[in-house]
mmCIF file of C-alpha atoms (C1' of nucleotides) in Angstrom:
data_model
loop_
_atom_site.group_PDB
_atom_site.id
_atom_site.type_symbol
_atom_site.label_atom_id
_atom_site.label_comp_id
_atom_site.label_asym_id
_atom_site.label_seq_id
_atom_site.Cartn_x
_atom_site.Cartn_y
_atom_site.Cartn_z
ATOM 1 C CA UNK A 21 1.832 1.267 0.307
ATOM 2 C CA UNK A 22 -1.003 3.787 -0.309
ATOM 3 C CA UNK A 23 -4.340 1.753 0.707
ATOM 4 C CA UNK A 24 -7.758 2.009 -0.837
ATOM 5 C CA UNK A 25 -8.309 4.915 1.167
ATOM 6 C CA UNK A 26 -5.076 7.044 0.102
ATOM 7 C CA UNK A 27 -5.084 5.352 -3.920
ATOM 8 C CA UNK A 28 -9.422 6.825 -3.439
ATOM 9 C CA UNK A 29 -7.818 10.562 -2.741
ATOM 10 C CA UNK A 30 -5.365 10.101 -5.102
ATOM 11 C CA UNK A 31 -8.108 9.187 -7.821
ATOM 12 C CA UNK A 32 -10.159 11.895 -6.219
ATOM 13 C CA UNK A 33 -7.571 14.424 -6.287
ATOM 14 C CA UNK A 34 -5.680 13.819 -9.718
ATOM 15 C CA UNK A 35 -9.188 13.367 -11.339
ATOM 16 C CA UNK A 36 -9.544 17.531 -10.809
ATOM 17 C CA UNK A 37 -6.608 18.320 -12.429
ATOM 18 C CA UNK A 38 -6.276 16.241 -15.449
ATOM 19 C CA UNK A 39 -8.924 14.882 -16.842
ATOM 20 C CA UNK A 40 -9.251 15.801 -20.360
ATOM 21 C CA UNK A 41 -5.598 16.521 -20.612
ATOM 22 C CA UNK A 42 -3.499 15.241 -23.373
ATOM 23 C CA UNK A 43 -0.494 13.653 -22.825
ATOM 24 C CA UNK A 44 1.995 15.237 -24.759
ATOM 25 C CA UNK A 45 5.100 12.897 -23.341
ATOM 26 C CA UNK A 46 5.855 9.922 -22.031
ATOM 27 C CA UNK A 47 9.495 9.857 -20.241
ATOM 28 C CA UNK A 48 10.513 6.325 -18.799
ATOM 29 C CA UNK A 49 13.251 6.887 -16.387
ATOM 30 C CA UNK A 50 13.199 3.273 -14.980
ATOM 31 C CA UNK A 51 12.888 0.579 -17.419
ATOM 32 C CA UNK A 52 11.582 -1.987 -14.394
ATOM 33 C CA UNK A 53 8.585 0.897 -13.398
ATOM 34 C CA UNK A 54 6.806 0.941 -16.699
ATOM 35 C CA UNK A 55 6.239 -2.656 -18.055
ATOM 36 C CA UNK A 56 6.168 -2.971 -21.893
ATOM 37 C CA UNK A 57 7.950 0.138 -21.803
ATOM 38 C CA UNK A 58 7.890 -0.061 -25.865
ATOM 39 C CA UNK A 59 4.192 0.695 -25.608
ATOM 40 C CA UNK A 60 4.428 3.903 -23.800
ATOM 41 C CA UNK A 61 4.308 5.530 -27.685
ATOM 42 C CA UNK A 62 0.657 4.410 -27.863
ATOM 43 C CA UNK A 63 -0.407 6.608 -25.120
ATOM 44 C CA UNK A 64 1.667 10.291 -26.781
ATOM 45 C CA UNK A 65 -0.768 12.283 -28.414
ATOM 46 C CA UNK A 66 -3.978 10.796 -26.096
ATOM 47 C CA UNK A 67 -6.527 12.469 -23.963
ATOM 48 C CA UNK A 68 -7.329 11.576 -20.220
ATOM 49 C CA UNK A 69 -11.068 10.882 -19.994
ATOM 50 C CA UNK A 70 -11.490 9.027 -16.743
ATOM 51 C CA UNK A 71 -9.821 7.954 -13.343
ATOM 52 C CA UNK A 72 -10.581 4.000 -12.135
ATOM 53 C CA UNK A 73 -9.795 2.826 -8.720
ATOM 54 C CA UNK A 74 -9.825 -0.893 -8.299
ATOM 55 C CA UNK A 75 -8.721 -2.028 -4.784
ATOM 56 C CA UNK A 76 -5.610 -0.322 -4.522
ATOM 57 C CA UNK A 77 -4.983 -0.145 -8.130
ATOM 58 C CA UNK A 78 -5.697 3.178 -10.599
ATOM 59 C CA UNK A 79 -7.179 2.926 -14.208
ATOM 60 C CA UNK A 80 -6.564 6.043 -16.459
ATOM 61 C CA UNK A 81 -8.471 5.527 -19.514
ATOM 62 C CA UNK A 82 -7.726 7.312 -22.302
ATOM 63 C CA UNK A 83 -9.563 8.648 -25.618
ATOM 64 C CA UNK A 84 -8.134 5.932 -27.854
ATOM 65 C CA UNK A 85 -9.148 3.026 -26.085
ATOM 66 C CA UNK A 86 -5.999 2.572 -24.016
ATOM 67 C CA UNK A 87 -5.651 2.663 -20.115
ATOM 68 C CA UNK A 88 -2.974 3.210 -17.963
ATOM 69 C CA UNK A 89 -2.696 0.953 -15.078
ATOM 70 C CA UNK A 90 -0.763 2.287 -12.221
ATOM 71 C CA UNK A 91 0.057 -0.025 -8.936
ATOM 72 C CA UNK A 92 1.707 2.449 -6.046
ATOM 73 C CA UNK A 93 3.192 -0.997 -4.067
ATOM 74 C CA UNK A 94 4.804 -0.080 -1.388
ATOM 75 C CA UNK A 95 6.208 3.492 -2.020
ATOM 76 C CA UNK A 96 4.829 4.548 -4.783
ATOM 77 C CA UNK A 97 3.712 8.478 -5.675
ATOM 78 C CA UNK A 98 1.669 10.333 -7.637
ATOM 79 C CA UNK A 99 2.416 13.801 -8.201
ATOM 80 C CA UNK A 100 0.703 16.687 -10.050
ATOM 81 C CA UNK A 101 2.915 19.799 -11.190
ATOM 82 C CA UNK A 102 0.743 22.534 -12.793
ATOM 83 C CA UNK A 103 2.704 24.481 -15.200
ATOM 84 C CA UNK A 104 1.478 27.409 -14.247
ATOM 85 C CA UNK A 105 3.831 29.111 -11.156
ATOM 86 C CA UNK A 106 1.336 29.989 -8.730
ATOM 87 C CA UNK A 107 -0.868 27.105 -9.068
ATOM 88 C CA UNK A 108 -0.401 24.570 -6.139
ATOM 89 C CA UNK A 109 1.075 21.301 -6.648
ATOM 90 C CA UNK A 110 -0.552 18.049 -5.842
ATOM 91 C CA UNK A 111 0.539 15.033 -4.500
ATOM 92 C CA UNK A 112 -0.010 11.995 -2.418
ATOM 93 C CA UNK A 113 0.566 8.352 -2.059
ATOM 94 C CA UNK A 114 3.883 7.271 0.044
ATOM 95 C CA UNK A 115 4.262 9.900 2.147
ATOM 96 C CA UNK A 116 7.766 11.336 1.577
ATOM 97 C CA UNK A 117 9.949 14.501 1.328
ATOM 98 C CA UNK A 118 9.576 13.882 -2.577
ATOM 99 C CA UNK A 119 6.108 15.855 -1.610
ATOM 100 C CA UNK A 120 7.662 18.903 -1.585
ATOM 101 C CA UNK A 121 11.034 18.472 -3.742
ATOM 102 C CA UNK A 122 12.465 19.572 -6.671
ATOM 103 C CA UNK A 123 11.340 16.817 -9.122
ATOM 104 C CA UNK A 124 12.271 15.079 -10.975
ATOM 105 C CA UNK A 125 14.534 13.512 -8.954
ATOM 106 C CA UNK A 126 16.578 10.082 -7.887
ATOM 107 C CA UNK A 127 13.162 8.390 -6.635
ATOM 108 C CA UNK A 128 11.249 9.687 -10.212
ATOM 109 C CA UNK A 129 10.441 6.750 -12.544
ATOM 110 C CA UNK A 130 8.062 8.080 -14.895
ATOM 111 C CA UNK A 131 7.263 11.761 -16.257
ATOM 112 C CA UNK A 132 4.022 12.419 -18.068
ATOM 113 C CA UNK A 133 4.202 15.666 -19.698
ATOM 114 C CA UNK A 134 0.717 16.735 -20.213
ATOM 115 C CA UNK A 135 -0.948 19.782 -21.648
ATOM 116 C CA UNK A 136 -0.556 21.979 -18.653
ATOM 117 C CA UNK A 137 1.390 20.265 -15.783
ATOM 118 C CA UNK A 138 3.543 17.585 -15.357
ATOM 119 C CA UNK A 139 2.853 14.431 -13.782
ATOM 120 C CA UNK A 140 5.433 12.603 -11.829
ATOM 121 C CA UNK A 141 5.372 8.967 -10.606
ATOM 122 C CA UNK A 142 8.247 8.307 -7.956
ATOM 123 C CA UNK A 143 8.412 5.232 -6.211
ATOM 124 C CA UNK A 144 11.687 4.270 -4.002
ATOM 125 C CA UNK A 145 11.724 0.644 -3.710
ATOM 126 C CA UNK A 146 10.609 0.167 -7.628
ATOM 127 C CA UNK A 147 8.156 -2.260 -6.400
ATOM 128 C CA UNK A 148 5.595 -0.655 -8.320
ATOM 129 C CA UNK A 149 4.439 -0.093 -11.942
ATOM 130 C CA UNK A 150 3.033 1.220 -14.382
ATOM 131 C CA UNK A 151 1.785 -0.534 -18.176
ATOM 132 C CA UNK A 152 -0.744 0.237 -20.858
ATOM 133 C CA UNK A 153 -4.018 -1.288 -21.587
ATOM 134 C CA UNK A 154 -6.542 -1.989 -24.063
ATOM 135 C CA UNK A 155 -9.632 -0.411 -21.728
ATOM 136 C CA UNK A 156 -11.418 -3.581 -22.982
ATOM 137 C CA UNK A 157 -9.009 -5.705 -21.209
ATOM 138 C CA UNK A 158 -8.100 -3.745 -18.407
ATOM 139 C CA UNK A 159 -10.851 -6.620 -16.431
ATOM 140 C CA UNK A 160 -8.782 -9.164 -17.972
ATOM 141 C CA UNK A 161 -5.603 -7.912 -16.200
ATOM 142 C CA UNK A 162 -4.848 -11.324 -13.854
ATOM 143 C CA UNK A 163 -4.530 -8.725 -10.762
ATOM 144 C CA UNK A 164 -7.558 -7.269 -11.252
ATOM 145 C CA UNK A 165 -9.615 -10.272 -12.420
ATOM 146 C CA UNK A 166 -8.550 -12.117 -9.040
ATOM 147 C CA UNK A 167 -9.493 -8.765 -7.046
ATOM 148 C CA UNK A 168 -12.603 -9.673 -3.886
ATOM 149 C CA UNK A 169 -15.102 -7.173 -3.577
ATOM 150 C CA UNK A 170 -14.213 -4.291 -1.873
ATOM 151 C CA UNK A 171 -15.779 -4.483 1.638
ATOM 152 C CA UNK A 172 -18.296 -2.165 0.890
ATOM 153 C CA UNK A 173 -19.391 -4.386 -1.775
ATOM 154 C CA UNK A 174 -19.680 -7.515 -0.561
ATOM 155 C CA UNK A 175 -22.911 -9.224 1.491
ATOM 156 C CA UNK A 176 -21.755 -10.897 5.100
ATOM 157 C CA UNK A 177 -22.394 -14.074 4.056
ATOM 158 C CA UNK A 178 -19.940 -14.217 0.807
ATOM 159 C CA UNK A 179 -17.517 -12.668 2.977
ATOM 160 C CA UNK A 180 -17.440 -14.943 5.526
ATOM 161 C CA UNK A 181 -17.442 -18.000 2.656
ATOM 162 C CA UNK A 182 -14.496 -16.210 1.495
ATOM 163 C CA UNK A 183 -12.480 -15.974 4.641
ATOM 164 C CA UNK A 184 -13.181 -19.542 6.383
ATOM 165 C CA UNK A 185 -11.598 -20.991 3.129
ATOM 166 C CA UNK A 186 -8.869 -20.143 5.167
ATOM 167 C CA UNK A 187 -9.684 -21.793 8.438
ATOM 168 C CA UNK A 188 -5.513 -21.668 9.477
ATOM 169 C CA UNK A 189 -4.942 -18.590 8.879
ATOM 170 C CA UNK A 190 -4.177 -15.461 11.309
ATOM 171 C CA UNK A 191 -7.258 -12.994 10.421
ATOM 172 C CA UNK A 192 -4.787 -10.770 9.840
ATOM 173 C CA UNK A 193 -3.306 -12.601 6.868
ATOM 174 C CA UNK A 194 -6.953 -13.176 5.318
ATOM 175 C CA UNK A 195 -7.429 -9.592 5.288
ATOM 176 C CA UNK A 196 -4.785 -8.803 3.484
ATOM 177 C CA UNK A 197 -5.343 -11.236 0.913
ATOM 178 C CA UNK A 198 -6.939 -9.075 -1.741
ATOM 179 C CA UNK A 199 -8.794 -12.226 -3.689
ATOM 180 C CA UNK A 200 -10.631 -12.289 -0.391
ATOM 181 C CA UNK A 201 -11.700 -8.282 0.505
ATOM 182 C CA UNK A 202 -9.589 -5.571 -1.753
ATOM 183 C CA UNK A 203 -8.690 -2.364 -0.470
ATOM 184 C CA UNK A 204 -6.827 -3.447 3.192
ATOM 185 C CA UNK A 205 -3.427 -2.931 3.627
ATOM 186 C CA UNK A 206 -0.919 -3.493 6.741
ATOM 187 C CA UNK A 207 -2.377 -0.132 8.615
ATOM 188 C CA UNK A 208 -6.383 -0.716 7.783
ATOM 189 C CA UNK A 209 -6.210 -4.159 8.674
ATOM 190 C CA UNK A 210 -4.789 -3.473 11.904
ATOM 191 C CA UNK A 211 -7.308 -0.897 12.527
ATOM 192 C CA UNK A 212 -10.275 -2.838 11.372
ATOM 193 C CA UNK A 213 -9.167 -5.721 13.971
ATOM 194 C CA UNK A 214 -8.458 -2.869 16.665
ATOM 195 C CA UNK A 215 -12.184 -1.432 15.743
ATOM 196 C CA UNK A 216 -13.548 -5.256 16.219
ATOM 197 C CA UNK A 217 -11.909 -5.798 19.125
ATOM 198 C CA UNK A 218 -10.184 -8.866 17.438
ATOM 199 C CA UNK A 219 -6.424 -10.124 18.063
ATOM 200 C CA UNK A 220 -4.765 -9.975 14.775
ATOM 201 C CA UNK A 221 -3.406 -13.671 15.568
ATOM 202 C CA UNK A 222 -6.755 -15.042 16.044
ATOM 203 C CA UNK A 223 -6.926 -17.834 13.675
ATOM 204 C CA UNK A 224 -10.127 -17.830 11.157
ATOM 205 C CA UNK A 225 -10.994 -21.283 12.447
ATOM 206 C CA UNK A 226 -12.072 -20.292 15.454
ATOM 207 C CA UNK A 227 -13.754 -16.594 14.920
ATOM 208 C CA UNK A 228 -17.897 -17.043 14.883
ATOM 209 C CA UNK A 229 -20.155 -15.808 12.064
ATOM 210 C CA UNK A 230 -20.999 -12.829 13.926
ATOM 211 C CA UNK A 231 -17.142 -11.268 14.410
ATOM 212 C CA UNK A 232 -16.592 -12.028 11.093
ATOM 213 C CA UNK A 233 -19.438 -9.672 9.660
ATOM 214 C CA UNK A 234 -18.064 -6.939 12.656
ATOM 215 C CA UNK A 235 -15.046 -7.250 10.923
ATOM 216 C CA UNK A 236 -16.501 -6.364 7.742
ATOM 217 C CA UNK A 237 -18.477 -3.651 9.119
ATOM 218 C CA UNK A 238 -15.619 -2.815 10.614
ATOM 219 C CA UNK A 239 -13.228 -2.209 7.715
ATOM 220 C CA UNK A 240 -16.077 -0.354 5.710
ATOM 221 C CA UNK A 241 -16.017 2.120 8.676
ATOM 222 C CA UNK A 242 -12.429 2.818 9.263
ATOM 223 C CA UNK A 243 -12.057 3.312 5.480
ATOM 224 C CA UNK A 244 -15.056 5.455 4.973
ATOM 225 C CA UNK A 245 -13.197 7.481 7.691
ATOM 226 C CA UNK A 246 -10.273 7.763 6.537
ATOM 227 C CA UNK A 247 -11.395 8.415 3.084
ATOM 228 C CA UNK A 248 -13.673 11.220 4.581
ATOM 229 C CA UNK A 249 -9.817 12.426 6.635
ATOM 230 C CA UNK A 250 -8.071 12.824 2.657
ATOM 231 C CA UNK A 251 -5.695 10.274 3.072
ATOM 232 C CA UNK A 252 -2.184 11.270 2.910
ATOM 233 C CA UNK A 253 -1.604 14.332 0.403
ATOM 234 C CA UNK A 254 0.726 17.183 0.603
ATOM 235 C CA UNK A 255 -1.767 18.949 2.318
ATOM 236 C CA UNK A 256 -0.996 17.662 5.655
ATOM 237 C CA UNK A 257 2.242 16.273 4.872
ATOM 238 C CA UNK A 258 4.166 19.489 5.997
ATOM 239 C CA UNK A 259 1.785 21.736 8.812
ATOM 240 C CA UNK A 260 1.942 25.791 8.462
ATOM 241 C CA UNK A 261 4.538 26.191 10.955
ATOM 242 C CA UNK A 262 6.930 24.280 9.333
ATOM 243 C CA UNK A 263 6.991 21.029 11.470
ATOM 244 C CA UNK A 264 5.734 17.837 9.938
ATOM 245 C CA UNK A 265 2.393 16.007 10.170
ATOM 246 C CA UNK A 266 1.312 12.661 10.183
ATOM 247 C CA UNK A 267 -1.812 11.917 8.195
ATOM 248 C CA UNK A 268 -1.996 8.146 10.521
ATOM 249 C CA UNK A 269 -2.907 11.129 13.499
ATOM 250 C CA UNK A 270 -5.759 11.515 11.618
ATOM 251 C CA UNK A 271 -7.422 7.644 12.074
ATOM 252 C CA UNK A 272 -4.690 5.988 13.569
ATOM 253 C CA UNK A 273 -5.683 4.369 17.279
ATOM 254 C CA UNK A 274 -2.942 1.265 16.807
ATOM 255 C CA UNK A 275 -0.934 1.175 13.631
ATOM 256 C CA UNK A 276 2.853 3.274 14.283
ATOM 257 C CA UNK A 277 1.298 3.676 18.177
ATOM 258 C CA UNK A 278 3.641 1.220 19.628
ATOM 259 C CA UNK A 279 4.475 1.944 23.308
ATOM 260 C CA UNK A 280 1.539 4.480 23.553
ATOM 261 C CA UNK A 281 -1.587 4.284 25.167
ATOM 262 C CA UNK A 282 -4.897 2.837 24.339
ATOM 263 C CA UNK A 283 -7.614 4.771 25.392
ATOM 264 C CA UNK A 284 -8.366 1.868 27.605
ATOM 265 C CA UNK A 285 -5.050 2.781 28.945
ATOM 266 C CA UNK A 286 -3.165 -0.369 27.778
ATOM 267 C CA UNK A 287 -0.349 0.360 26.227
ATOM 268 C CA UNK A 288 -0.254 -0.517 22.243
ATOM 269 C CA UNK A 289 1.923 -3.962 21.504
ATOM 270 C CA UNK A 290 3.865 -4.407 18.152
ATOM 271 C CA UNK A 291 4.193 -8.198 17.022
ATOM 272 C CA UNK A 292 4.672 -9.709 13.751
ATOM 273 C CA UNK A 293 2.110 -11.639 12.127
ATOM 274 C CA UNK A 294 1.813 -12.846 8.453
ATOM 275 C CA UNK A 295 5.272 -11.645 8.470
ATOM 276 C CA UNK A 296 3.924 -7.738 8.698
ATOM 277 C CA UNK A 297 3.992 -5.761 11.755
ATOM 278 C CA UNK A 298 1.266 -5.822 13.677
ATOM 279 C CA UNK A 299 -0.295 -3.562 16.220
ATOM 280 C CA UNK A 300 -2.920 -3.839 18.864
ATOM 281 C CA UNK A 301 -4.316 -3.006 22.384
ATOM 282 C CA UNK A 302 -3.433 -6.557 24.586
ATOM 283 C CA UNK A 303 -6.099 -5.483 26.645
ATOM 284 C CA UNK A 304 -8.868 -4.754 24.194
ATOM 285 C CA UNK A 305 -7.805 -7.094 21.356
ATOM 286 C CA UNK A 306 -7.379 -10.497 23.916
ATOM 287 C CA UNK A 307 -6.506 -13.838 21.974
ATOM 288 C CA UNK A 308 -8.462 -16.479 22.989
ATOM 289 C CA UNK A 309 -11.741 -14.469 23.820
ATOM 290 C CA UNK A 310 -15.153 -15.517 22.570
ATOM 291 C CA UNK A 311 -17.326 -14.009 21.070
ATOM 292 C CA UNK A 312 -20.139 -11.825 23.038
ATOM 293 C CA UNK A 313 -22.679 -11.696 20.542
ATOM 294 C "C1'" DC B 6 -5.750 -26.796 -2.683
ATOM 295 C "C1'" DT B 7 -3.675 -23.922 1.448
ATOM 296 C "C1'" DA B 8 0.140 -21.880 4.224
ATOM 297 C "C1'" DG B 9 4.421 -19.794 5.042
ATOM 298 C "C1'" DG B 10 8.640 -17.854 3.674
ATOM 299 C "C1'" DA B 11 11.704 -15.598 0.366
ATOM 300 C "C1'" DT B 12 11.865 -12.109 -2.896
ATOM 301 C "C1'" DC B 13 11.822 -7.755 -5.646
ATOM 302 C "C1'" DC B 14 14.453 -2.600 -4.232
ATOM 303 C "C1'" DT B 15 16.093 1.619 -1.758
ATOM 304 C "C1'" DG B 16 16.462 4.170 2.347
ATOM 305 C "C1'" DT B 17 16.487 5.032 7.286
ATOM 306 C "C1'" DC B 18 17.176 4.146 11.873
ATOM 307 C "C1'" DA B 19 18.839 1.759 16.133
ATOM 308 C "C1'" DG B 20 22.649 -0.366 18.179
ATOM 309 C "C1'" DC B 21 27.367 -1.478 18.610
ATOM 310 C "C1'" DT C 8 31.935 8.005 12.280
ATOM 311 C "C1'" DG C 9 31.127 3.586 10.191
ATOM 312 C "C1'" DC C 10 29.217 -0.657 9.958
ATOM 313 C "C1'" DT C 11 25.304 -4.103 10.428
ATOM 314 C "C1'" DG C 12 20.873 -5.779 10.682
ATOM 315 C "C1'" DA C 13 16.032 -4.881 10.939
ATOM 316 C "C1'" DC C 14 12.366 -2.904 9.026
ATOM 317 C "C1'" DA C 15 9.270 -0.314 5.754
ATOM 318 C "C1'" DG C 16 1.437 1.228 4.123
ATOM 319 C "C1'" DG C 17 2.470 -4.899 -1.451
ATOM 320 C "C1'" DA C 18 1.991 -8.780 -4.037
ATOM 321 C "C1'" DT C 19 3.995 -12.754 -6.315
ATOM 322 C "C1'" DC C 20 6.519 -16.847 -6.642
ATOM 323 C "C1'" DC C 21 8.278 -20.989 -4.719
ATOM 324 C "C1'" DT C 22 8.196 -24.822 -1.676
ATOM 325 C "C1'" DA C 23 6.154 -28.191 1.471
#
DNA sequence: CTAGGATCCTGTCAGC
DNA sequence: TGCTGACAGGATCCTA
């Protein structure tokens, strides 16, 4: 799915266009993508004040102290469509052809008519969701109320508390875990371990201290940059001359790099670990090594 | 308690 | 061309 990076430009990039909005409609096109989808009434008639991010979930709060909390999953996309001809559209999350369609369309879940645009939630696999709120309980929700610190707010030492609890585990599958660090996904955490020069296998157990808080720097680095890149929007999604982009060119040195190079010159291995694929540099990221602190 | 696998769902791609 | 299986940027539930 979108990551903390690409959910942070979509909370970035929706908050320009429609904050202080009303929503005027509320069309549920899949029952399964809008839980309690009885209490989609409560939000008709209400104003958009603010745009949450939580790890890789988004608040909307609204002027009548609801919230709307929105999980991408997997495939999930937001996308804004200003009424107004001209104006361009926005739209990120999954990166799909649904970017640039005619929408609604067989992948659109949820329509929110608002004041002046139309916002469209699509999401392929269903995996993700939508539901409403009190704002005062949105902490309360049991996903967010399990949620770790994002990396960027944690100290080294709770962090590493956090992930030796796990002393079994692949490092891979601890970052992931989003009671333990929220915000890493499948690419980030394969690019934070590429960044520490740590094989994804490497079980907890027998990582020091000292790689542990890399890590951490780590992951606070390669999501500040690809925060700072715009995650993936429409903007990059299709290039002026027609041909399409990748926004992973933009921070990418591992994840979807299979067969290529390293800059070591190693070429990029794909394995599977924590049941995800995984990606790293055999030369840079060795199992097995020690640490050289 | 942790750890690992199956599961939700649709679509695409490689291989036969 | 048509089929089949594998896989896809997530998280939860179930079992051992």
């Amino acid at each position: 799915m979108p990551e903390l990076p690409e959910v942070e430009t979509i909370r970035r990039g929706l908050a320009k266009f429609i904050i202080k909005q009303k929503i005027t409609s509320v069309e549920v096109l899949c029952e399964k993508s809008f839980l309690g989808s009885e209490n989609c009434g409560k939000i008709k008639g209400a104003l958009i004040t603010k745009i949450r991010r939580f790890g890789k979930a988004l608040i909307i709060d609204l002027d009548n102290n609801k919230s709307l909390m929105i999980h991408l999953r997997m495939t999930g996309q937001l996308i804004y469509d200003p009424r107004e001809h001209q104006a361009e559209r926005f739209a990120a999350g999954h990166p799909s052809d649904n970017f640039l369609a005619q929408l609604p369309n067989k992948q659109t879940r949820v329509i929110f008519k608002l004041d002046s645009g139309t916002l469209y939630f699509n999401d392929q696999r269903k995996f993700g969701f939508i539901k409403v709120l009190d704002t005062s309980a949105v902490k309360d929700d049991p996903f967010i109320k399990k949620l770790a610190p994002e990396p960027w707010d944690t100290s080294p030492e709770d962090f590493c508390t956090r992930v030796k609890k796990h002393p079994k585990s692949p490092i891979k599958a601890v970052l992931l875990d989003q009671t333990v660090v929220a915000g890493l996904g499948n690419i980030y955490a394969d690019e934070t371990l590429f960044a520490a020069r740590i094989h994804p296998a490497t079980p907890v157990a027998s990582l020091t201290e000292s790689q542990l808080k890399v890590i951490l720097a780590m992951a606070c680095r390669v999501m500040d940059f690809a925060i700072a890149s715009g995650g993936s929007t429409i903007k990059d999604y299709k290039k002026p001359d027609g041909s399409k982009g990748n926004y992973l060119d933009k921070f990418a040195r591992v994840y979807g790099r299979a067969g290529q190079p390293c800059t070591c010159g190693a070429i990029i291995a794909k394995t599977r670990v924590a049941g995800r694929g995984t990606h790293f540099c055999p030369k840079c990221q060795r199992l097995k090594e020690t640490a050289n602190d």
